[in-house]
Amino acid sequence: MTTRTKVSTPELYGWPLIAAANALEMLPFVANKIARDGAMLDLRDCNDIDEIPTTLALPENYILNNNKATSAPTAIPKLQEETKSRSHYLSFWDYHDAYMHKKTTPTQVAKNLIAAVEAHQKYHWIRSYSKEQILKQAEASTLRYELGQPLSQLDGVFIPVKEELDVVGLETKFGTSFINDGKPATENATLVQRLMNAGVIILGHTVMNELGWDTFTVNPATGMPANPFDISSSCGGSSGGSAGVVASGIVPVAIGCDGGGSVRIPASFCGLYGLKTTTGRVSSVGGRPVDPTVSVSGPIAATADDMALTYAVMSGVDEKDPRTRFQPVMSLENYTLTHTLEGMTIGITKTFNDLVEEPAIMDQMTHFMRYFESLGAKIVEIDIPDLAMPTSSLFALKCSTLLHATPANAANSALTPAS
């Protein structure tokens, strides 16, 4: 059974935090002591790790010999409207319906969204975008709808991506003030191009923290994305801008990247759906992951349908990324079969969950477990070796930045034609 030693690390704010940071830089023995007291060096004492780290569960040759996913699927996935998600947010369904019934056009919506982005720049959700490129993509989508030939259900839907993914014409700055400065991307990341191939209009780059190393998206170079539900609070991170712009209602879905929680954390902070995809499901070509063995791209969405369809469209084999060859073809065939979970086993790490100090979190966990059991799932307790290895930072940083601004009532009105 895994055991875990309770670790207590200092919690600092303001000037004490600045003084401690300076001490860490100037006095190496201080950094070493804090790291040791915080159990950050325990991994060095773990002498029984003798396996070579791998991201594959089975030998490569076995997977390739038995895998049918030799190429990307030719048909763009689609969902059935009869079982669509219900939400107070606008979904891709609303965009698609409005375009199909000539209530508005992607070009008109593009103008509304550009105005919404400009009006809400003080909330630091979108970092960079090109009006010219947005309108160009929207005009092409408008023409397709006029001809009755949309490329997919996502045609004309606006999706921004985290700024560690290449978008032609934009600088992939990775949250910094210097990377790729003056050097815009000349090719789209594979997942960006796949979205565009389905008619998606790329809205631009969303704000992230520097190099992805943070859980609150505190970024002095860009400003911290404000949580639309409480603008004095964080959206989480590191894909904070992606979550903020979806939670505000400006777009129904955005793309984030996740290594240690950078999609899941902001999704939870903003009450959204977020998915850390399986390694190899989505191509990493055109991205800038700091930790490529665990970092993947995934959607943050207003509804389960937006998340699932976007995920399906951006997934698939990419010959430039060998890891994508180890995954089966993405399918939404049984997506709506949610009335039963018979035959599914769900593992619960009780020893880890017992460390959760906020009762409300475990109340929700228990609620979900009981619900899944009622649908036929089997809940079992599991033990993960070495789970006790510390993963926390040296300091628990709480952000108390007060943003002097009015509430972010953004743009569920984007589909309304301008007067």
Tab-separated table of C-alpha atoms in Angstrom:
chain	number	residue	atom	x	y	z
A	1	MET	CA	0.000	0.000	0.000
A	2	THR	CA	1.312	3.427	-0.929
A	3	THR	CA	2.211	5.657	2.008
A	4	ARG	CA	2.731	9.367	1.805
A	5	THR	CA	4.483	11.675	4.237
A	6	LYS	CA	2.598	14.894	4.923
A	7	VAL	CA	4.702	17.829	3.763
A	8	SER	CA	4.309	21.383	5.000
A	9	THR	CA	5.874	24.116	2.890
A	10	PRO	CA	5.815	27.878	3.474
A	11	GLU	CA	3.051	29.974	1.950
A	12	LEU	CA	4.358	33.411	1.037
A	13	TYR	CA	2.872	36.550	-0.514
A	14	GLY	CA	4.069	39.955	-1.691
A	15	TRP	CA	7.435	41.194	-0.407
A	16	PRO	CA	8.219	38.053	1.639
A	17	LEU	CA	7.829	36.019	-1.556
A	18	ILE	CA	10.160	38.379	-3.439
A	19	ALA	CA	12.726	38.198	-0.631
A	20	ALA	CA	12.522	34.399	-0.573
A	21	ALA	CA	12.967	34.239	-4.364
A	22	ASN	CA	16.084	36.388	-4.133
A	23	ALA	CA	17.441	34.197	-1.329
A	24	LEU	CA	16.913	31.097	-3.451
A	25	GLU	CA	18.888	32.629	-6.308
A	26	MET	CA	21.765	34.012	-4.214
A	27	LEU	CA	22.095	31.349	-1.509
A	28	PRO	CA	22.144	27.817	-2.951
A	29	PHE	CA	22.013	26.156	0.474
A	30	VAL	CA	18.632	27.859	1.116
A	31	ALA	CA	17.174	26.369	-2.061
A	32	ASN	CA	18.574	22.964	-1.168
A	33	LYS	CA	17.113	23.029	2.345
A	34	ILE	CA	13.663	24.115	1.170
A	35	ALA	CA	13.697	21.464	-1.550
A	36	ARG	CA	14.727	18.802	0.950
A	37	ASP	CA	12.174	19.900	3.592
A	38	GLY	CA	9.472	19.925	0.901
A	39	ALA	CA	10.343	16.342	-0.136
A	40	MET	CA	11.292	17.583	-3.590
A	41	LEU	CA	14.503	15.538	-3.584
A	42	ASP	CA	12.975	12.210	-2.556
A	43	LEU	CA	13.145	10.885	-6.106
A	44	ARG	CA	16.960	10.940	-5.811
A	45	ASP	CA	16.664	8.460	-2.950
A	46	CYS	CA	14.511	6.048	-4.954
A	47	ASN	CA	17.073	3.433	-6.008
A	48	ASP	CA	14.747	0.666	-7.184
A	49	ILE	CA	13.723	2.187	-10.532
A	50	ASP	CA	15.372	-0.014	-13.139
A	51	GLU	CA	12.955	0.225	-16.064
A	52	ILE	CA	13.374	2.478	-19.090
A	53	PRO	CA	10.604	5.117	-19.140
A	54	THR	CA	8.177	4.670	-22.008
A	55	THR	CA	4.904	6.202	-23.181
A	56	LEU	CA	3.792	2.925	-24.789
A	57	ALA	CA	1.967	0.238	-22.848
A	58	LEU	CA	2.944	-2.517	-25.312
A	59	PRO	CA	6.030	-3.203	-27.452
A	60	GLU	CA	6.167	-1.044	-30.573
A	61	ASN	CA	6.267	-3.920	-33.064
A	62	TYR	CA	3.269	-5.617	-31.471
A	63	ILE	CA	1.197	-2.449	-31.702
A	64	LEU	CA	2.128	-1.697	-35.294
A	65	ASN	CA	1.483	-5.271	-36.438
A	66	ASN	CA	-1.995	-5.275	-34.909
A	67	ASN	CA	-3.009	-1.655	-35.428
A	68	LYS	CA	-5.416	-0.803	-38.219
A	69	ALA	CA	-4.792	2.941	-37.924
A	70	THR	CA	-2.426	3.238	-40.864
A	71	SER	CA	-3.836	6.526	-42.106
A	72	ALA	CA	-6.045	9.372	-40.992
A	73	PRO	CA	-9.806	8.796	-41.404
A	74	THR	CA	-11.143	10.278	-44.631
A	75	ALA	CA	-14.608	11.268	-43.381
A	76	ILE	CA	-14.933	14.188	-40.969
A	77	PRO	CA	-16.802	12.982	-37.846
A	78	LYS	CA	-20.276	14.278	-37.034
A	79	LEU	CA	-22.784	14.047	-34.188
A	80	GLN	CA	-26.515	13.374	-34.189
A	81	GLU	CA	-28.696	16.336	-33.288
A	82	GLU	CA	-31.326	14.170	-31.552
A	83	THR	CA	-29.026	13.644	-28.575
A	84	LYS	CA	-27.200	16.981	-28.506
A	85	SER	CA	-25.914	18.513	-25.284
A	86	ARG	CA	-28.036	21.115	-23.527
A	87	SER	CA	-26.319	24.189	-22.102
A	88	HIS	CA	-26.828	27.877	-21.363
A	89	TYR	CA	-23.695	28.422	-23.458
A	90	LEU	CA	-23.770	28.651	-27.221
A	91	SER	CA	-22.534	25.441	-28.843
A	92	PHE	CA	-21.298	24.574	-32.320
A	93	TRP	CA	-24.898	23.410	-32.840
A	94	ASP	CA	-26.095	27.013	-32.537
A	95	TYR	CA	-23.531	28.282	-35.040
A	96	HIS	CA	-24.284	25.509	-37.523
A	97	ASP	CA	-28.062	25.964	-37.219
A	98	ALA	CA	-27.833	29.743	-37.601
A	99	TYR	CA	-25.750	29.420	-40.752
A	100	MET	CA	-27.850	26.635	-42.280
A	101	HIS	CA	-31.090	28.614	-41.757
A	102	LYS	CA	-29.554	31.869	-43.037
A	103	LYS	CA	-30.041	33.654	-39.691
A	104	THR	CA	-26.549	35.099	-39.998
A	105	THR	CA	-23.237	34.361	-41.721
A	106	PRO	CA	-19.748	33.472	-40.541
A	107	THR	CA	-18.579	36.840	-41.867
A	108	GLN	CA	-21.084	38.738	-39.741
A	109	VAL	CA	-20.229	36.654	-36.689
A	110	ALA	CA	-16.524	37.252	-37.341
A	111	LYS	CA	-17.069	41.012	-37.172
A	112	ASN	CA	-19.016	40.634	-33.928
A	113	LEU	CA	-16.357	38.385	-32.385
A	114	ILE	CA	-13.482	40.671	-33.364
A	115	ALA	CA	-15.338	43.509	-31.633
A	116	ALA	CA	-15.923	41.284	-28.571
A	117	VAL	CA	-12.241	40.298	-28.389
A	118	GLU	CA	-11.166	43.934	-28.607
A	119	ALA	CA	-13.689	44.982	-25.952
A	120	HIS	CA	-12.458	42.327	-23.532
A	121	GLN	CA	-8.688	42.605	-23.975
A	122	LYS	CA	-8.414	43.852	-20.389
A	123	TYR	CA	-9.280	40.323	-19.249
A	124	HIS	CA	-6.216	38.846	-20.993
A	125	TRP	CA	-7.829	35.856	-22.712
A	126	ILE	CA	-6.619	36.366	-26.271
A	127	ARG	CA	-3.012	37.410	-26.837
A	128	SER	CA	-2.653	37.660	-30.616
A	129	TYR	CA	-4.903	37.438	-33.647
A	130	SER	CA	-5.144	38.677	-37.213
A	131	LYS	CA	-8.341	40.459	-38.230
A	132	GLU	CA	-7.434	39.929	-41.873
A	133	GLN	CA	-6.992	36.176	-41.470
A	134	ILE	CA	-10.169	35.805	-39.398
A	135	LEU	CA	-12.263	37.641	-41.987
A	136	LYS	CA	-10.642	35.730	-44.846
A	137	GLN	CA	-11.512	32.389	-43.235
A	138	ALA	CA	-15.029	33.633	-42.444
A	139	GLU	CA	-15.658	34.756	-46.026
A	140	ALA	CA	-14.685	31.301	-47.308
A	141	SER	CA	-17.035	29.676	-44.787
A	142	THR	CA	-19.843	32.053	-45.734
A	143	LEU	CA	-19.478	31.064	-49.376
A	144	ARG	CA	-19.618	27.366	-48.510
A	145	TYR	CA	-22.880	27.849	-46.606
A	146	GLU	CA	-24.328	29.915	-49.461
A	147	LEU	CA	-23.591	26.968	-51.755
A	148	GLY	CA	-24.981	24.515	-49.213
A	149	GLN	CA	-21.609	22.808	-48.929
A	150	PRO	CA	-20.262	23.240	-45.371
A	151	LEU	CA	-17.202	21.101	-44.714
A	152	SER	CA	-18.483	19.841	-41.363
A	153	GLN	CA	-20.647	20.718	-38.383
A	154	LEU	CA	-17.734	22.842	-37.174
A	155	ASP	CA	-17.620	24.938	-40.347
A	156	GLY	CA	-17.784	28.586	-39.324
A	157	VAL	CA	-17.144	27.871	-35.645
A	158	PHE	CA	-14.435	30.066	-34.097
A	159	ILE	CA	-11.738	28.289	-32.091
A	160	PRO	CA	-8.625	29.926	-30.583
A	161	VAL	CA	-5.572	27.835	-29.674
A	162	LYS	CA	-2.963	28.054	-26.942
A	163	GLU	CA	0.066	30.055	-28.005
A	164	GLU	CA	2.423	27.095	-28.020
A	165	LEU	CA	0.773	25.869	-31.247
A	166	ASP	CA	1.832	27.240	-34.626
A	167	VAL	CA	-0.695	29.348	-36.533
A	168	VAL	CA	0.411	30.810	-39.847
A	169	GLY	CA	1.095	34.532	-39.494
A	170	LEU	CA	1.233	34.549	-35.675
A	171	GLU	CA	4.311	34.377	-33.461
A	172	THR	CA	4.383	31.207	-31.345
A	173	LYS	CA	5.669	32.946	-28.233
A	174	PHE	CA	4.918	30.187	-25.712
A	175	GLY	CA	3.907	32.711	-23.062
A	176	THR	CA	7.170	34.652	-23.223
A	177	SER	CA	8.114	38.117	-24.423
A	178	PHE	CA	11.022	36.907	-26.560
A	179	ILE	CA	10.564	33.452	-28.171
A	180	ASN	CA	9.913	33.778	-31.928
A	181	ASP	CA	9.840	37.541	-31.581
A	182	GLY	CA	9.422	38.864	-35.122
A	183	LYS	CA	9.257	35.322	-36.524
A	184	PRO	CA	5.657	34.359	-37.291
A	185	ALA	CA	4.887	30.731	-38.093
A	186	THR	CA	4.959	29.754	-41.757
A	187	GLU	CA	3.060	26.470	-41.294
A	188	ASN	CA	0.125	25.494	-39.126
A	189	ALA	CA	0.436	22.870	-36.427
A	190	THR	CA	-1.111	19.619	-37.642
A	191	LEU	CA	-4.092	19.864	-35.296
A	192	VAL	CA	-4.671	23.495	-36.352
A	193	GLN	CA	-4.659	22.500	-40.008
A	194	ARG	CA	-7.070	19.635	-39.328
A	195	LEU	CA	-9.491	22.009	-37.663
A	196	MET	CA	-9.221	24.390	-40.605
A	197	ASN	CA	-9.788	21.483	-43.008
A	198	ALA	CA	-13.136	21.021	-41.244
A	199	GLY	CA	-13.983	24.699	-41.760
A	200	VAL	CA	-13.029	25.917	-38.298
A	201	ILE	CA	-12.048	29.592	-38.151
A	202	ILE	CA	-8.921	29.997	-36.008
A	203	LEU	CA	-9.534	33.028	-33.814
A	204	GLY	CA	-5.936	33.454	-32.652
A	205	HIS	CA	-3.623	32.586	-29.773
A	206	THR	CA	-4.820	32.398	-26.181
A	207	VAL	CA	-2.773	33.608	-23.215
A	208	MET	CA	-0.736	31.095	-21.235
A	209	ASN	CA	1.852	31.492	-18.529
A	210	GLU	CA	5.532	31.555	-19.441
A	211	LEU	CA	6.653	28.168	-20.822
A	212	GLY	CA	3.630	26.461	-19.262
A	213	TRP	CA	5.187	26.283	-15.784
A	214	ASP	CA	2.304	27.411	-13.609
A	215	THR	CA	-1.202	26.434	-12.536
A	216	PHE	CA	-2.692	29.948	-12.378
A	217	THR	CA	-1.469	31.558	-15.650
A	218	VAL	CA	0.226	34.378	-13.758
A	219	ASN	CA	2.136	36.055	-16.574
A	220	PRO	CA	3.734	39.506	-16.219
A	221	ALA	CA	4.351	39.634	-19.976
A	222	THR	CA	0.690	39.299	-20.955
A	223	GLY	CA	-1.397	39.800	-17.839
A	224	MET	CA	-3.299	37.083	-15.973
A	225	PRO	CA	-6.509	35.804	-17.599
A	226	ALA	CA	-9.437	36.845	-15.411
A	227	ASN	CA	-12.039	34.268	-14.456
A	228	PRO	CA	-15.369	35.419	-15.988
A	229	PHE	CA	-17.236	34.206	-12.888
A	230	ASP	CA	-15.074	36.339	-10.594
A	231	ILE	CA	-12.687	38.700	-12.346
A	232	SER	CA	-10.483	38.967	-9.250
A	233	SER	CA	-9.794	35.235	-9.539
A	234	SER	CA	-7.615	33.102	-11.795
A	235	CYS	CA	-8.809	30.909	-14.678
A	236	GLY	CA	-6.267	28.296	-13.635
A	237	GLY	CA	-3.454	27.240	-15.901
A	238	SER	CA	-1.467	26.931	-17.813
A	239	SER	CA	-4.163	27.108	-20.521
A	240	GLY	CA	-5.879	29.928	-18.652
A	241	GLY	CA	-6.681	32.075	-21.659
A	242	SER	CA	-8.315	29.144	-23.437
A	243	ALA	CA	-10.623	28.468	-20.494
A	244	GLY	CA	-11.386	32.141	-19.902
A	245	VAL	CA	-12.465	32.880	-23.460
A	246	VAL	CA	-14.803	29.848	-23.471
A	247	ALA	CA	-16.269	30.562	-20.022
A	248	SER	CA	-16.916	34.165	-21.089
A	249	GLY	CA	-19.176	32.946	-23.898
A	250	ILE	CA	-17.084	34.412	-26.713
A	251	VAL	CA	-16.393	30.965	-28.254
A	252	PRO	CA	-17.778	27.475	-27.560
A	253	VAL	CA	-14.418	25.708	-27.566
A	254	ALA	CA	-10.690	26.460	-27.409
A	255	ILE	CA	-7.556	24.329	-27.578
A	256	GLY	CA	-5.234	23.972	-24.619
A	257	CYS	CA	-2.182	21.826	-23.886
A	258	ASP	CA	-1.793	19.592	-20.850
A	259	GLY	CA	1.241	17.973	-19.260
A	260	GLY	CA	0.435	18.061	-15.549
A	261	GLY	CA	-3.084	19.461	-15.569
A	262	SER	CA	-2.895	22.488	-17.872
A	263	VAL	CA	-6.213	21.674	-19.584
A	264	ARG	CA	-7.978	19.986	-16.682
A	265	ILE	CA	-7.161	22.645	-14.063
A	266	PRO	CA	-8.500	25.670	-16.002
A	267	ALA	CA	-11.525	23.655	-17.147
A	268	SER	CA	-12.349	22.928	-13.498
A	269	PHE	CA	-11.693	26.532	-12.430
A	270	CYS	CA	-14.135	27.789	-15.079
A	271	GLY	CA	-16.827	25.107	-14.905
A	272	LEU	CA	-16.083	23.700	-18.360
A	273	TYR	CA	-15.340	20.384	-20.041
A	274	GLY	CA	-11.637	19.672	-20.511
A	275	LEU	CA	-9.846	16.664	-21.920
A	276	LYS	CA	-6.237	15.584	-21.567
A	277	THR	CA	-5.964	13.378	-24.620
A	278	THR	CA	-4.081	10.088	-24.752
A	279	THR	CA	-0.477	10.402	-25.935
A	280	GLY	CA	-0.455	9.905	-29.698
A	281	ARG	CA	-4.151	10.612	-30.262
A	282	VAL	CA	-3.393	14.160	-31.416
A	283	SER	CA	-0.294	15.069	-33.409
A	284	SER	CA	2.290	17.166	-31.598
A	285	VAL	CA	3.791	18.516	-34.838
A	286	GLY	CA	3.811	22.295	-34.761
A	287	GLY	CA	3.701	22.476	-30.971
A	288	ARG	CA	6.270	23.530	-28.380
A	289	PRO	CA	5.862	21.093	-25.474
A	290	VAL	CA	8.426	21.426	-22.680
A	291	ASP	CA	7.697	17.843	-21.600
A	292	PRO	CA	6.957	15.976	-24.875
A	293	THR	CA	6.527	12.557	-23.244
A	294	VAL	CA	3.526	13.720	-21.208
A	295	SER	CA	2.326	16.966	-22.824
A	296	VAL	CA	-0.588	16.729	-25.237
A	297	SER	CA	-3.142	19.059	-26.806
A	298	GLY	CA	-6.823	18.857	-25.937
A	299	PRO	CA	-10.077	20.826	-26.103
A	300	ILE	CA	-11.648	23.007	-23.420
A	301	ALA	CA	-15.324	23.337	-24.232
A	302	ALA	CA	-18.687	24.656	-23.107
A	303	THR	CA	-20.469	21.350	-23.754
A	304	ALA	CA	-19.578	17.665	-24.010
A	305	ASP	CA	-20.577	17.728	-27.695
A	306	ASP	CA	-18.196	20.582	-28.492
A	307	MET	CA	-15.393	18.786	-26.694
A	308	ALA	CA	-16.032	15.414	-28.333
A	309	LEU	CA	-16.455	16.643	-31.906
A	310	THR	CA	-13.424	18.944	-31.738
A	311	TYR	CA	-11.351	16.105	-30.279
A	312	ALA	CA	-12.467	13.745	-33.040
A	313	VAL	CA	-11.662	16.246	-35.791
A	314	MET	CA	-8.165	17.070	-34.521
A	315	SER	CA	-7.222	13.428	-33.820
A	316	GLY	CA	-5.661	10.880	-36.142
A	317	VAL	CA	-2.481	9.552	-37.668
A	318	ASP	CA	0.172	12.074	-38.704
A	319	GLU	CA	3.114	10.571	-40.570
A	320	LYS	CA	5.318	13.340	-39.157
A	321	ASP	CA	4.574	12.188	-35.597
A	322	PRO	CA	5.400	8.471	-35.096
A	323	ARG	CA	3.468	8.293	-31.817
A	324	THR	CA	0.169	8.793	-33.658
A	325	ARG	CA	0.636	5.423	-35.383
A	326	PHE	CA	0.011	3.597	-32.102
A	327	GLN	CA	-3.592	4.740	-31.674
A	328	PRO	CA	-6.722	3.303	-33.312
A	329	VAL	CA	-8.862	5.481	-35.568
A	330	MET	CA	-11.001	7.898	-33.551
A	331	SER	CA	-14.697	6.998	-33.672
A	332	LEU	CA	-17.852	8.636	-32.300
A	333	GLU	CA	-19.948	5.578	-33.144
A	334	ASN	CA	-21.060	4.841	-29.565
A	335	TYR	CA	-20.803	8.385	-28.264
A	336	THR	CA	-24.498	8.629	-27.351
A	337	LEU	CA	-24.698	5.245	-25.574
A	338	THR	CA	-24.619	6.715	-22.061
A	339	HIS	CA	-27.555	4.840	-20.500
A	340	THR	CA	-25.305	2.018	-19.271
A	341	LEU	CA	-21.735	1.489	-18.131
A	342	GLU	CA	-22.045	-2.302	-17.868
A	343	GLY	CA	-18.656	-3.969	-18.239
A	344	MET	CA	-16.654	-0.850	-17.317
A	345	THR	CA	-14.247	-0.907	-14.368
A	346	ILE	CA	-13.248	2.402	-12.763
A	347	GLY	CA	-10.187	2.539	-10.505
A	348	ILE	CA	-10.137	4.791	-7.431
A	349	THR	CA	-6.869	5.687	-5.666
A	350	LYS	CA	-8.266	5.916	-2.150
A	351	THR	CA	-4.900	6.538	-0.471
A	352	PHE	CA	-4.431	9.615	-2.652
A	353	ASN	CA	-8.042	10.822	-2.353
A	354	ASP	CA	-7.791	10.619	1.445
A	355	LEU	CA	-5.304	13.493	1.288
A	356	VAL	CA	-7.910	15.889	-0.152
A	357	GLU	CA	-8.579	18.503	2.527
A	358	GLU	CA	-11.641	20.158	0.969
A	359	PRO	CA	-14.770	18.085	1.776
A	360	ALA	CA	-16.759	19.545	-1.126
A	361	ILE	CA	-14.335	17.959	-3.592
A	362	MET	CA	-14.741	14.462	-2.196
A	363	ASP	CA	-18.504	14.950	-1.900
A	364	GLN	CA	-18.610	15.409	-5.662
A	365	MET	CA	-16.274	12.461	-6.214
A	366	THR	CA	-18.561	10.265	-4.128
A	367	HIS	CA	-21.604	11.532	-6.018
A	368	PHE	CA	-20.053	10.581	-9.362
A	369	MET	CA	-18.919	7.178	-8.093
A	370	ARG	CA	-22.419	6.310	-6.874
A	371	TYR	CA	-23.935	7.507	-10.161
A	372	PHE	CA	-21.512	5.472	-12.261
A	373	GLU	CA	-22.258	2.428	-10.109
A	374	SER	CA	-25.988	2.950	-10.719
A	375	LEU	CA	-25.264	2.713	-14.449
A	376	GLY	CA	-23.505	-0.612	-13.998
A	377	ALA	CA	-19.853	0.370	-13.608
A	378	LYS	CA	-17.655	-1.518	-11.165
A	379	ILE	CA	-15.681	0.698	-8.757
A	380	VAL	CA	-12.432	-0.810	-7.451
A	381	GLU	CA	-9.664	0.561	-5.251
A	382	ILE	CA	-6.204	0.544	-6.815
A	383	ASP	CA	-2.726	1.339	-5.569
A	384	ILE	CA	-0.247	3.147	-7.810
A	385	PRO	CA	3.437	2.500	-6.983
A	386	ASP	CA	5.531	5.586	-6.207
A	387	LEU	CA	2.440	7.797	-6.121
A	388	ALA	CA	3.867	9.269	-2.934
A	389	MET	CA	6.688	10.916	-4.856
A	390	PRO	CA	6.248	14.683	-4.356
A	391	THR	CA	4.863	16.729	-7.219
A	392	SER	CA	4.142	20.008	-5.459
A	393	SER	CA	6.007	23.259	-5.965
A	394	LEU	CA	8.342	24.799	-3.386
A	395	PHE	CA	5.764	27.384	-2.525
A	396	ALA	CA	1.979	27.364	-2.606
A	397	LEU	CA	1.377	30.611	-4.439
A	398	LYS	CA	-1.994	32.214	-4.023
A	399	CYS	CA	-2.908	34.922	-6.500
A	400	SER	CA	-4.798	37.850	-5.011
A	401	THR	CA	-4.512	40.273	-7.931
A	402	LEU	CA	-7.519	42.586	-8.051
A	403	LEU	CA	-8.520	43.493	-11.579
A	404	HIS	CA	-10.399	46.787	-11.608
A	405	ALA	CA	-12.925	46.074	-14.326
A	406	THR	CA	-16.616	45.499	-14.883
A	407	PRO	CA	-18.006	41.952	-15.008
A	408	ALA	CA	-17.139	40.059	-18.145
A	409	ASN	CA	-20.490	39.763	-19.901
A	410	ALA	CA	-18.972	38.757	-23.170
A	411	ALA	CA	-20.523	37.631	-26.189
A	412	ASN	CA	-23.198	35.080	-26.296
A	413	SER	CA	-24.655	37.798	-28.524
A	414	ALA	CA	-22.040	37.124	-31.180
A	415	LEU	CA	-24.570	35.368	-33.393
A	416	THR	CA	-26.861	38.424	-33.328
A	417	PRO	CA	-26.474	40.442	-36.543
A	418	ALA	CA	-25.038	43.913	-35.938
A	419	SER	CA	-27.469	46.758	-36.400
